[in-house]
Short mmCIF file of C-alpha atoms in Angstrom, two decimals:
data_model
loop_
_atom_site.label_atom_id
_atom_site.label_comp_id
_atom_site.label_asym_id
_atom_site.label_seq_id
_atom_site.Cartn_x
_atom_site.Cartn_y
_atom_site.Cartn_z
CA UNK I 798 10.73 -37.28 26.27
CA UNK I 799 11.05 -33.52 26.06
CA UNK I 800 12.37 -33.73 22.47
CA UNK I 801 9.38 -35.82 21.44
CA UNK I 802 6.87 -33.31 22.89
CA UNK I 803 8.56 -30.41 21.10
CA UNK I 804 8.60 -32.29 17.80
CA UNK I 805 4.86 -33.05 18.11
CA UNK I 806 4.11 -29.37 18.72
CA UNK I 807 6.25 -28.36 15.74
CA UNK I 808 4.53 -30.96 13.56
CA UNK I 809 1.09 -29.64 14.54
CA UNK I 810 2.15 -26.05 13.81
CA UNK I 811 3.61 -27.02 10.46
CA UNK I 812 0.46 -28.94 9.51
CA UNK I 813 -1.83 -26.03 10.45
CA UNK I 814 0.34 -23.53 8.57
CA UNK I 815 0.46 -25.77 5.51
CA UNK I 816 -3.32 -26.21 5.46
CA UNK I 817 -3.90 -22.48 5.81
CA UNK I 818 -1.45 -21.83 2.97
CA UNK I 819 -3.07 -24.39 0.66
CA UNK I 820 -6.68 -23.30 1.32
CA UNK I 821 -5.91 -19.57 1.11
CA UNK I 822 -5.68 -19.79 -2.68
CA UNK I 823 -9.31 -20.84 -2.99
CA UNK I 824 -10.79 -18.19 -0.66
CA UNK I 825 -12.72 -15.32 -2.23
CA UNK I 826 -14.08 -12.25 -0.53
CA UNK I 827 -15.61 -10.33 -3.42
CA UNK I 828 -18.80 -11.28 -5.22
CA UNK I 829 -19.11 -8.65 -7.97
CA UNK I 830 -15.51 -7.86 -8.90
CA UNK I 831 -12.27 -9.63 -9.54
CA UNK I 832 -10.30 -7.85 -6.84
CA UNK I 833 -10.31 -4.94 -4.43
CA UNK I 834 -8.28 -1.73 -4.41
CA UNK I 835 -8.23 -1.35 -8.18
CA UNK I 836 -7.52 2.35 -7.60
CA UNK I 837 -3.95 1.39 -6.69
CA UNK I 838 -3.31 0.56 -10.34
CA UNK I 839 -4.05 4.19 -11.28
CA UNK I 840 -0.97 6.37 -11.09
CA UNK I 841 -1.37 9.62 -9.11
CA UNK I 842 2.21 10.77 -9.83
CA UNK I 843 2.50 13.00 -12.91
CA UNK I 844 6.04 11.80 -13.65
CA UNK I 845 5.12 8.13 -13.50
CA UNK I 846 1.96 8.71 -15.53
CA UNK I 847 4.02 10.50 -18.21
CA UNK I 848 6.25 7.42 -18.40
CA UNK I 849 3.28 5.18 -19.17
CA UNK I 850 2.61 4.12 -15.57
CA UNK I 851 6.04 2.51 -15.18
CA UNK I 852 7.98 3.70 -12.15
CA UNK I 853 11.63 4.43 -12.89
CA UNK I 854 14.33 3.10 -10.59
CA UNK I 855 16.35 6.32 -10.62
CA UNK I 856 17.47 7.69 -7.25
CA UNK I 857 17.26 11.38 -8.17
CA UNK I 858 15.52 12.79 -5.10
CA UNK I 859 11.94 12.44 -6.35
CA UNK I 860 9.89 11.14 -3.43
CA UNK I 861 6.94 10.19 -5.64
CA UNK I 862 9.05 7.50 -7.36
CA UNK I 863 10.39 6.29 -4.02
CA UNK I 864 6.82 5.57 -2.91
CA UNK I 865 6.61 2.98 -5.70
CA UNK I 866 10.05 1.53 -4.94
CA UNK I 867 11.22 2.02 -1.32
CA UNK I 868 14.79 1.09 -2.34
CA UNK I 869 15.02 4.63 -3.80
CA UNK I 870 14.73 6.18 -0.34
CA UNK I 871 18.06 7.77 0.61
CA UNK I 872 19.53 11.02 1.99
CA UNK I 873 18.48 12.92 -1.13
CA UNK I 874 14.80 12.75 -0.11
CA UNK I 875 15.47 14.11 3.41
CA UNK I 876 12.36 16.02 4.60
CA UNK I 877 10.67 15.90 1.19
CA UNK I 878 6.93 16.25 0.77
CA UNK I 879 4.99 15.13 -2.26
CA UNK I 880 1.41 15.89 -3.13
CA UNK I 881 -0.49 15.22 -6.30
CA UNK I 882 -4.12 15.28 -7.31
CA UNK I 883 -5.79 14.42 -10.60
CA UNK I 884 -9.43 15.25 -11.26
CA UNK I 885 -11.37 12.92 -13.50
CA UNK I 886 -14.85 13.15 -14.95
CA UNK I 887 -18.00 12.94 -12.80
CA UNK I 888 -16.35 14.23 -9.58
CA UNK I 889 -13.85 11.36 -9.46
CA UNK I 890 -10.42 12.33 -8.16
CA UNK I 891 -7.23 10.52 -7.19
CA UNK I 892 -4.25 11.78 -5.28
CA UNK I 893 -1.54 11.10 -2.78
CA UNK I 894 0.41 12.83 -0.06
CA UNK I 895 3.77 11.64 1.23
CA UNK I 896 6.62 12.64 3.52
CA UNK I 897 10.10 11.21 4.04
CA UNK I 898 12.77 11.65 6.70
CA UNK I 899 16.34 10.36 6.99
CA UNK I 900 17.37 9.04 10.43
CA UNK I 901 21.12 8.63 9.96
CA UNK I 902 22.30 5.07 10.60
CA UNK I 903 18.70 3.80 10.87
CA UNK I 904 17.93 4.64 7.25
CA UNK I 905 15.26 6.66 5.49
CA UNK I 906 11.56 6.30 6.23
CA UNK I 907 8.58 7.45 4.20
CA UNK I 908 4.85 7.53 4.82
CA UNK I 909 2.09 8.33 2.37
CA UNK I 910 -1.64 8.21 1.82
CA UNK I 911 -3.12 7.41 -1.57
CA UNK I 912 -6.80 8.03 -2.10
CA UNK I 913 -9.54 7.95 -4.68
CA UNK I 914 -12.78 9.86 -4.24
CA UNK I 915 -15.76 8.75 -6.30
CA UNK I 916 -17.82 11.88 -5.62
CA UNK I 917 -21.40 12.30 -4.40
CA UNK I 918 -24.08 9.66 -4.81
CA UNK I 919 -27.85 9.88 -4.33
CA UNK I 920 -29.08 7.75 -1.46
CA UNK I 921 -32.51 6.21 -2.10
CA UNK I 922 -34.59 3.44 -0.55
CA UNK I 923 -36.04 0.40 -2.36
CA UNK I 924 -39.01 2.41 -3.63
CA UNK I 925 -36.79 5.09 -5.16
CA UNK I 926 -37.48 7.77 -2.55
CA UNK I 927 -34.45 10.03 -2.19
CA UNK I 928 -33.06 9.90 1.35
CA UNK I 929 -30.09 12.23 0.79
CA UNK I 930 -26.56 11.96 -0.57
CA UNK I 931 -23.35 10.22 0.44
CA UNK I 932 -19.72 10.11 -0.66
CA UNK I 933 -17.60 7.08 -1.52
CA UNK I 934 -13.81 6.85 -1.45
CA UNK I 935 -10.90 4.48 -0.93
CA UNK I 936 -7.68 5.02 0.99
CA UNK I 937 -4.34 3.21 1.15
CA UNK I 938 -1.74 4.01 3.80
CA UNK I 939 1.86 3.21 2.88
CA UNK I 940 5.04 3.00 4.93
CA UNK I 941 8.48 2.53 3.44
CA UNK I 942 11.99 2.11 4.79
CA UNK I 943 15.38 1.80 3.14
CA UNK I 944 18.82 1.27 4.60
CA UNK I 945 21.95 0.91 2.45
CA UNK I 946 23.77 -2.34 3.12
CA UNK I 947 27.15 -0.86 2.31
CA UNK I 948 28.63 2.38 0.98
CA UNK I 949 28.98 0.68 -2.42
CA UNK I 950 25.22 0.40 -2.84
#
């Protein structure tokens, strides 16, 4: 009897999870655009931008590349800080700030903030009367962790 009750609960959970998975592909949250966070496709790292926007998988102690690929986090980026900012036209700017720390047997952790500022905008009502100004920006917070599986890796 107990086995039958558990199997019914599992069947209900599986059915709900399957329905959520199937219907999630047809859900849309944006009306005007194709997707959100398009600023994440813009490269704030000068090294990665110089390589055509393709992050290199080279573990050479550069924290900015490890933020694209957390597998590059190792002892060589112990207590590293990275900061970059690129100014575009019309007060648009993109940048990031990151920090990493190695915790011995627990691996290497990194945290960063990537942002894009779109500058100042004029705030007006429906009749065109200027109410003031406002700023628009986007932020992405990133956490990364890497732990070598073996000394051979």
